[in-house]
CSV table of N, CA, C and O in Angstrom, one decimal:
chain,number,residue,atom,x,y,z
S,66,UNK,N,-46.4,99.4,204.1
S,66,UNK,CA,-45.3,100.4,203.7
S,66,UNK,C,-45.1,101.3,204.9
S,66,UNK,O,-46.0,102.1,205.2
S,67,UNK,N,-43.6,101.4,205.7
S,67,UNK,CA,-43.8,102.4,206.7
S,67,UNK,C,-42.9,103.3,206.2
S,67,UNK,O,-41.8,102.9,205.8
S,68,UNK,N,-43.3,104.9,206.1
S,68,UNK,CA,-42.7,106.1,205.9
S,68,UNK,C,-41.7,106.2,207.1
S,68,UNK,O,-41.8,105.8,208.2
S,69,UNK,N,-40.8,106.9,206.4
S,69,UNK,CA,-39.7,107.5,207.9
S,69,UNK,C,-40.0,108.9,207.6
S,69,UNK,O,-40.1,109.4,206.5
S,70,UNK,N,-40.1,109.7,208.9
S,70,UNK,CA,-39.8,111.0,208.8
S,70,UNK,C,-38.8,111.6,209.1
S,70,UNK,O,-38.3,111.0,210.1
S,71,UNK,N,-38.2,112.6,208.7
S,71,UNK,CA,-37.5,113.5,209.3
S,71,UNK,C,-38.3,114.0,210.9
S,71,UNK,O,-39.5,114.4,210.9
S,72,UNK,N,-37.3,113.9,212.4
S,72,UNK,CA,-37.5,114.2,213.2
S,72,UNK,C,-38.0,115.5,213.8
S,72,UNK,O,-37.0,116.3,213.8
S,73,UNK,N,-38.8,116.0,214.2
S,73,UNK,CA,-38.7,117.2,215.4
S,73,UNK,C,-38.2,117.8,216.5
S,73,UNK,O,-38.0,116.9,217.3
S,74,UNK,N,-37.9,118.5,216.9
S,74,UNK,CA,-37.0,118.3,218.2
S,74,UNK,C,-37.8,117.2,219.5
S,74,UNK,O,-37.3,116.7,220.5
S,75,UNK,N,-38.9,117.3,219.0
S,75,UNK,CA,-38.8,116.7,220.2
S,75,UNK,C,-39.1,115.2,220.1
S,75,UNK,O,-39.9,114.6,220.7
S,76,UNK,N,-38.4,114.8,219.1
S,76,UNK,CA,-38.9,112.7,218.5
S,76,UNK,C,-37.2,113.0,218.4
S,76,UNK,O,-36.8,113.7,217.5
S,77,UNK,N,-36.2,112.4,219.5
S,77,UNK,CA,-35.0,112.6,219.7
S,77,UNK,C,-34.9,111.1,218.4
S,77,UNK,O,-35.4,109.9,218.6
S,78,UNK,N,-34.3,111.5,217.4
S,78,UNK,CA,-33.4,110.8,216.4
S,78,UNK,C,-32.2,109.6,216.3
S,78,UNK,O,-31.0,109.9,216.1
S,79,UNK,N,-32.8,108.2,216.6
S,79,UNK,CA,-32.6,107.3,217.2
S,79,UNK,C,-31.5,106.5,215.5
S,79,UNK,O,-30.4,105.9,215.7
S,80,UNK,N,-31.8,106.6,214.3
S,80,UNK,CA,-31.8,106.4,213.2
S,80,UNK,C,-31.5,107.4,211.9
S,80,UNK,O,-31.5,107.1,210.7
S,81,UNK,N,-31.4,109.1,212.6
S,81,UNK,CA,-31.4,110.1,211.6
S,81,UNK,C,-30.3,110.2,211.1
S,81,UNK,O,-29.6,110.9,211.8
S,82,UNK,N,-29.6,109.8,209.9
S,82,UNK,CA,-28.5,109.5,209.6
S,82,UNK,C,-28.5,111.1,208.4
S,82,UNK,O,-29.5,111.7,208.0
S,83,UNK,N,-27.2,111.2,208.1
S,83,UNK,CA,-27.1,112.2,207.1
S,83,UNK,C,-26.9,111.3,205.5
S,83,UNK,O,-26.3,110.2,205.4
S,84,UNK,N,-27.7,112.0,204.5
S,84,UNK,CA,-27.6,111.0,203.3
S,84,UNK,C,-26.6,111.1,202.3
S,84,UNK,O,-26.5,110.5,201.2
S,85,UNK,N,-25.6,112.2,202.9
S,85,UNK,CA,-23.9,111.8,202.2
S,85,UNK,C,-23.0,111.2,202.8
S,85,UNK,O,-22.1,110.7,202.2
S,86,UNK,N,-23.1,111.1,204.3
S,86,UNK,CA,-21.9,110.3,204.4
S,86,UNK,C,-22.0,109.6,205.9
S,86,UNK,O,-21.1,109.2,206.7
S,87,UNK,N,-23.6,109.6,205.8
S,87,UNK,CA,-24.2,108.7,206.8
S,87,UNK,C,-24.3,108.5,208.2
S,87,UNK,O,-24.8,107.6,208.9
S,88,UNK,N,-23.4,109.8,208.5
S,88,UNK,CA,-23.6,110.1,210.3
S,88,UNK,C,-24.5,110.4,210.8
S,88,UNK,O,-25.4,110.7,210.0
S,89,UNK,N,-24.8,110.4,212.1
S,89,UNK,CA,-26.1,111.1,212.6
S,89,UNK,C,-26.0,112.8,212.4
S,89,UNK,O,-25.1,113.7,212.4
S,90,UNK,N,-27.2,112.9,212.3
S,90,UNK,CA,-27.6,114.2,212.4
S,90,UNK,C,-28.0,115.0,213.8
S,90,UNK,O,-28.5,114.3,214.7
S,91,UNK,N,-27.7,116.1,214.0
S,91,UNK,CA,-27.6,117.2,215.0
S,91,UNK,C,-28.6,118.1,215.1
S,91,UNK,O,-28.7,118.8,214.1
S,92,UNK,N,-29.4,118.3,216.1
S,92,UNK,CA,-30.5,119.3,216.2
S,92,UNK,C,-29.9,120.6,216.0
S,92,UNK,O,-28.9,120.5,216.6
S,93,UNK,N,-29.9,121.6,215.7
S,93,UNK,CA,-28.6,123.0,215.9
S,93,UNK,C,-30.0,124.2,216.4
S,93,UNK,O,-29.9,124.5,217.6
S,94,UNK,N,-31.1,124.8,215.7
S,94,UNK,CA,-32.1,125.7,215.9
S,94,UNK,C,-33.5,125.6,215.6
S,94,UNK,O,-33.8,124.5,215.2
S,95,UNK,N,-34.3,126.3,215.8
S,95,UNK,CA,-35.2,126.6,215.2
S,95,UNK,C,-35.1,127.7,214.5
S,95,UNK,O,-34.5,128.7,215.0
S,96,UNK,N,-35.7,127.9,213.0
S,96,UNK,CA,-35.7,129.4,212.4
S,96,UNK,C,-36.9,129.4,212.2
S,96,UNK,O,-37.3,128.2,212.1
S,97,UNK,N,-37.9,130.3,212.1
S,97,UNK,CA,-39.1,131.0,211.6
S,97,UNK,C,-40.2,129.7,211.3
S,97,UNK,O,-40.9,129.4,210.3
S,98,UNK,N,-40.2,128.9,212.7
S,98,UNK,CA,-41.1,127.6,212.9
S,98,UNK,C,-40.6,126.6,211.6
S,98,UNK,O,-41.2,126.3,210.6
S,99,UNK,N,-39.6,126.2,212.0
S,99,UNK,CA,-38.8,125.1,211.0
S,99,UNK,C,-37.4,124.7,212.1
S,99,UNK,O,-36.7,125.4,212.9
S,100,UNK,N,-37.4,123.4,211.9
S,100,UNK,CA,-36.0,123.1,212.9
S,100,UNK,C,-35.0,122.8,212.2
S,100,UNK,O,-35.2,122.1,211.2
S,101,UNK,N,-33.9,123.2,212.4
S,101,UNK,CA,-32.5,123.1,211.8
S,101,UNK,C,-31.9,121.8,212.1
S,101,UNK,O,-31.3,121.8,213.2
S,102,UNK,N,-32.0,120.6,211.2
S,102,UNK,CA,-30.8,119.7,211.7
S,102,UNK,C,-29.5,119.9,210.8
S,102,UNK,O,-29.5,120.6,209.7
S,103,UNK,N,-28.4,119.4,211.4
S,103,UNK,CA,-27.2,119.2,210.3
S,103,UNK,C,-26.3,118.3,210.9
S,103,UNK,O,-26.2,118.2,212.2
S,104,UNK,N,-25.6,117.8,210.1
S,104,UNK,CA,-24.9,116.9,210.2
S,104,UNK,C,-23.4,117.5,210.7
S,104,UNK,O,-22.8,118.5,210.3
S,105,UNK,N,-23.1,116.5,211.8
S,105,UNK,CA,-21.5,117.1,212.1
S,105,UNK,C,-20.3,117.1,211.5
S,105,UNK,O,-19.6,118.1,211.7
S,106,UNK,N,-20.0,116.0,210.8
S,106,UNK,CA,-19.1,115.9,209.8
S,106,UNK,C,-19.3,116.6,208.5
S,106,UNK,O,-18.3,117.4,208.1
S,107,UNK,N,-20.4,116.6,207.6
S,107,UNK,CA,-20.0,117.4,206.1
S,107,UNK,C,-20.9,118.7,206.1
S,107,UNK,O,-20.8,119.4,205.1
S,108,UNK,N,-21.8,119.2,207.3
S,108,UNK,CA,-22.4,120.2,207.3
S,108,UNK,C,-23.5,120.4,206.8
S,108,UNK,O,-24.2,121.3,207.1
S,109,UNK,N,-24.1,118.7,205.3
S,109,UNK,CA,-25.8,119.3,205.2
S,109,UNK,C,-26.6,119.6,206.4
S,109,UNK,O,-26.5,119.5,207.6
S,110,UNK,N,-27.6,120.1,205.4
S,110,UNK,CA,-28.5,121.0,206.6
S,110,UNK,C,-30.3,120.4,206.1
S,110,UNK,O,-30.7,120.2,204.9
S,111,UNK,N,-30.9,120.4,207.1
S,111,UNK,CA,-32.6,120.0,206.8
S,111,UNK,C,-32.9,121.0,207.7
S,111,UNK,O,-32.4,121.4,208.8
S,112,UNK,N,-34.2,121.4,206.6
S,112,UNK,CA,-35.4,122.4,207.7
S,112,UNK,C,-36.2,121.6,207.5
S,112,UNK,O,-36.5,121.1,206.5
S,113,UNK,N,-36.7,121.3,208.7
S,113,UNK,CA,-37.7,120.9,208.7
S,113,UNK,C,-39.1,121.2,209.7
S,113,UNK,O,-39.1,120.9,210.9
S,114,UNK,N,-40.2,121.6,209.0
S,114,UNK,CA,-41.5,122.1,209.8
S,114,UNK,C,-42.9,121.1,209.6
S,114,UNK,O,-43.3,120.5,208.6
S,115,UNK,N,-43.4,121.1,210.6
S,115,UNK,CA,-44.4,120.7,210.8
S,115,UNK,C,-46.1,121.4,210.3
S,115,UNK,O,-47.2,121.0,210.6
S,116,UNK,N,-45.4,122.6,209.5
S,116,UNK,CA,-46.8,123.3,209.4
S,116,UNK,C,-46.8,122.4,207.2
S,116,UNK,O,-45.8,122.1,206.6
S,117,UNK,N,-48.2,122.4,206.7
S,117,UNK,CA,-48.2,121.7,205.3
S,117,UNK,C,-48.7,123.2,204.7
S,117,UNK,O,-48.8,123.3,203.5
């Protein structure tokens, strides 16, 4: 069974598609040790961090 993760900035996103309407996703920031992706066309947004 192989997991996918959501990317970090620095694992450039080869397959990170958005899950409404399936474009790639866009690195945009970092906020408060979490990285901001979002998608170009409908605007969701993922934080995502590396700390558990």
């Amino acid at each position: 069974m192989i997991k996918k993760k959501i990317p970090l900035i620095d694992d450039t996103p080869e397959g990170f598609l958005c899950t409404s309407c399936l474009l790639p996703m866009q690195y945009q920031k970092k906020i408060n040790n979490a990285y901001l992706w979002q998608c170009f066309k409908c605007g969701k947004k993922y934080f995502v961090s590396n700390s558990f």
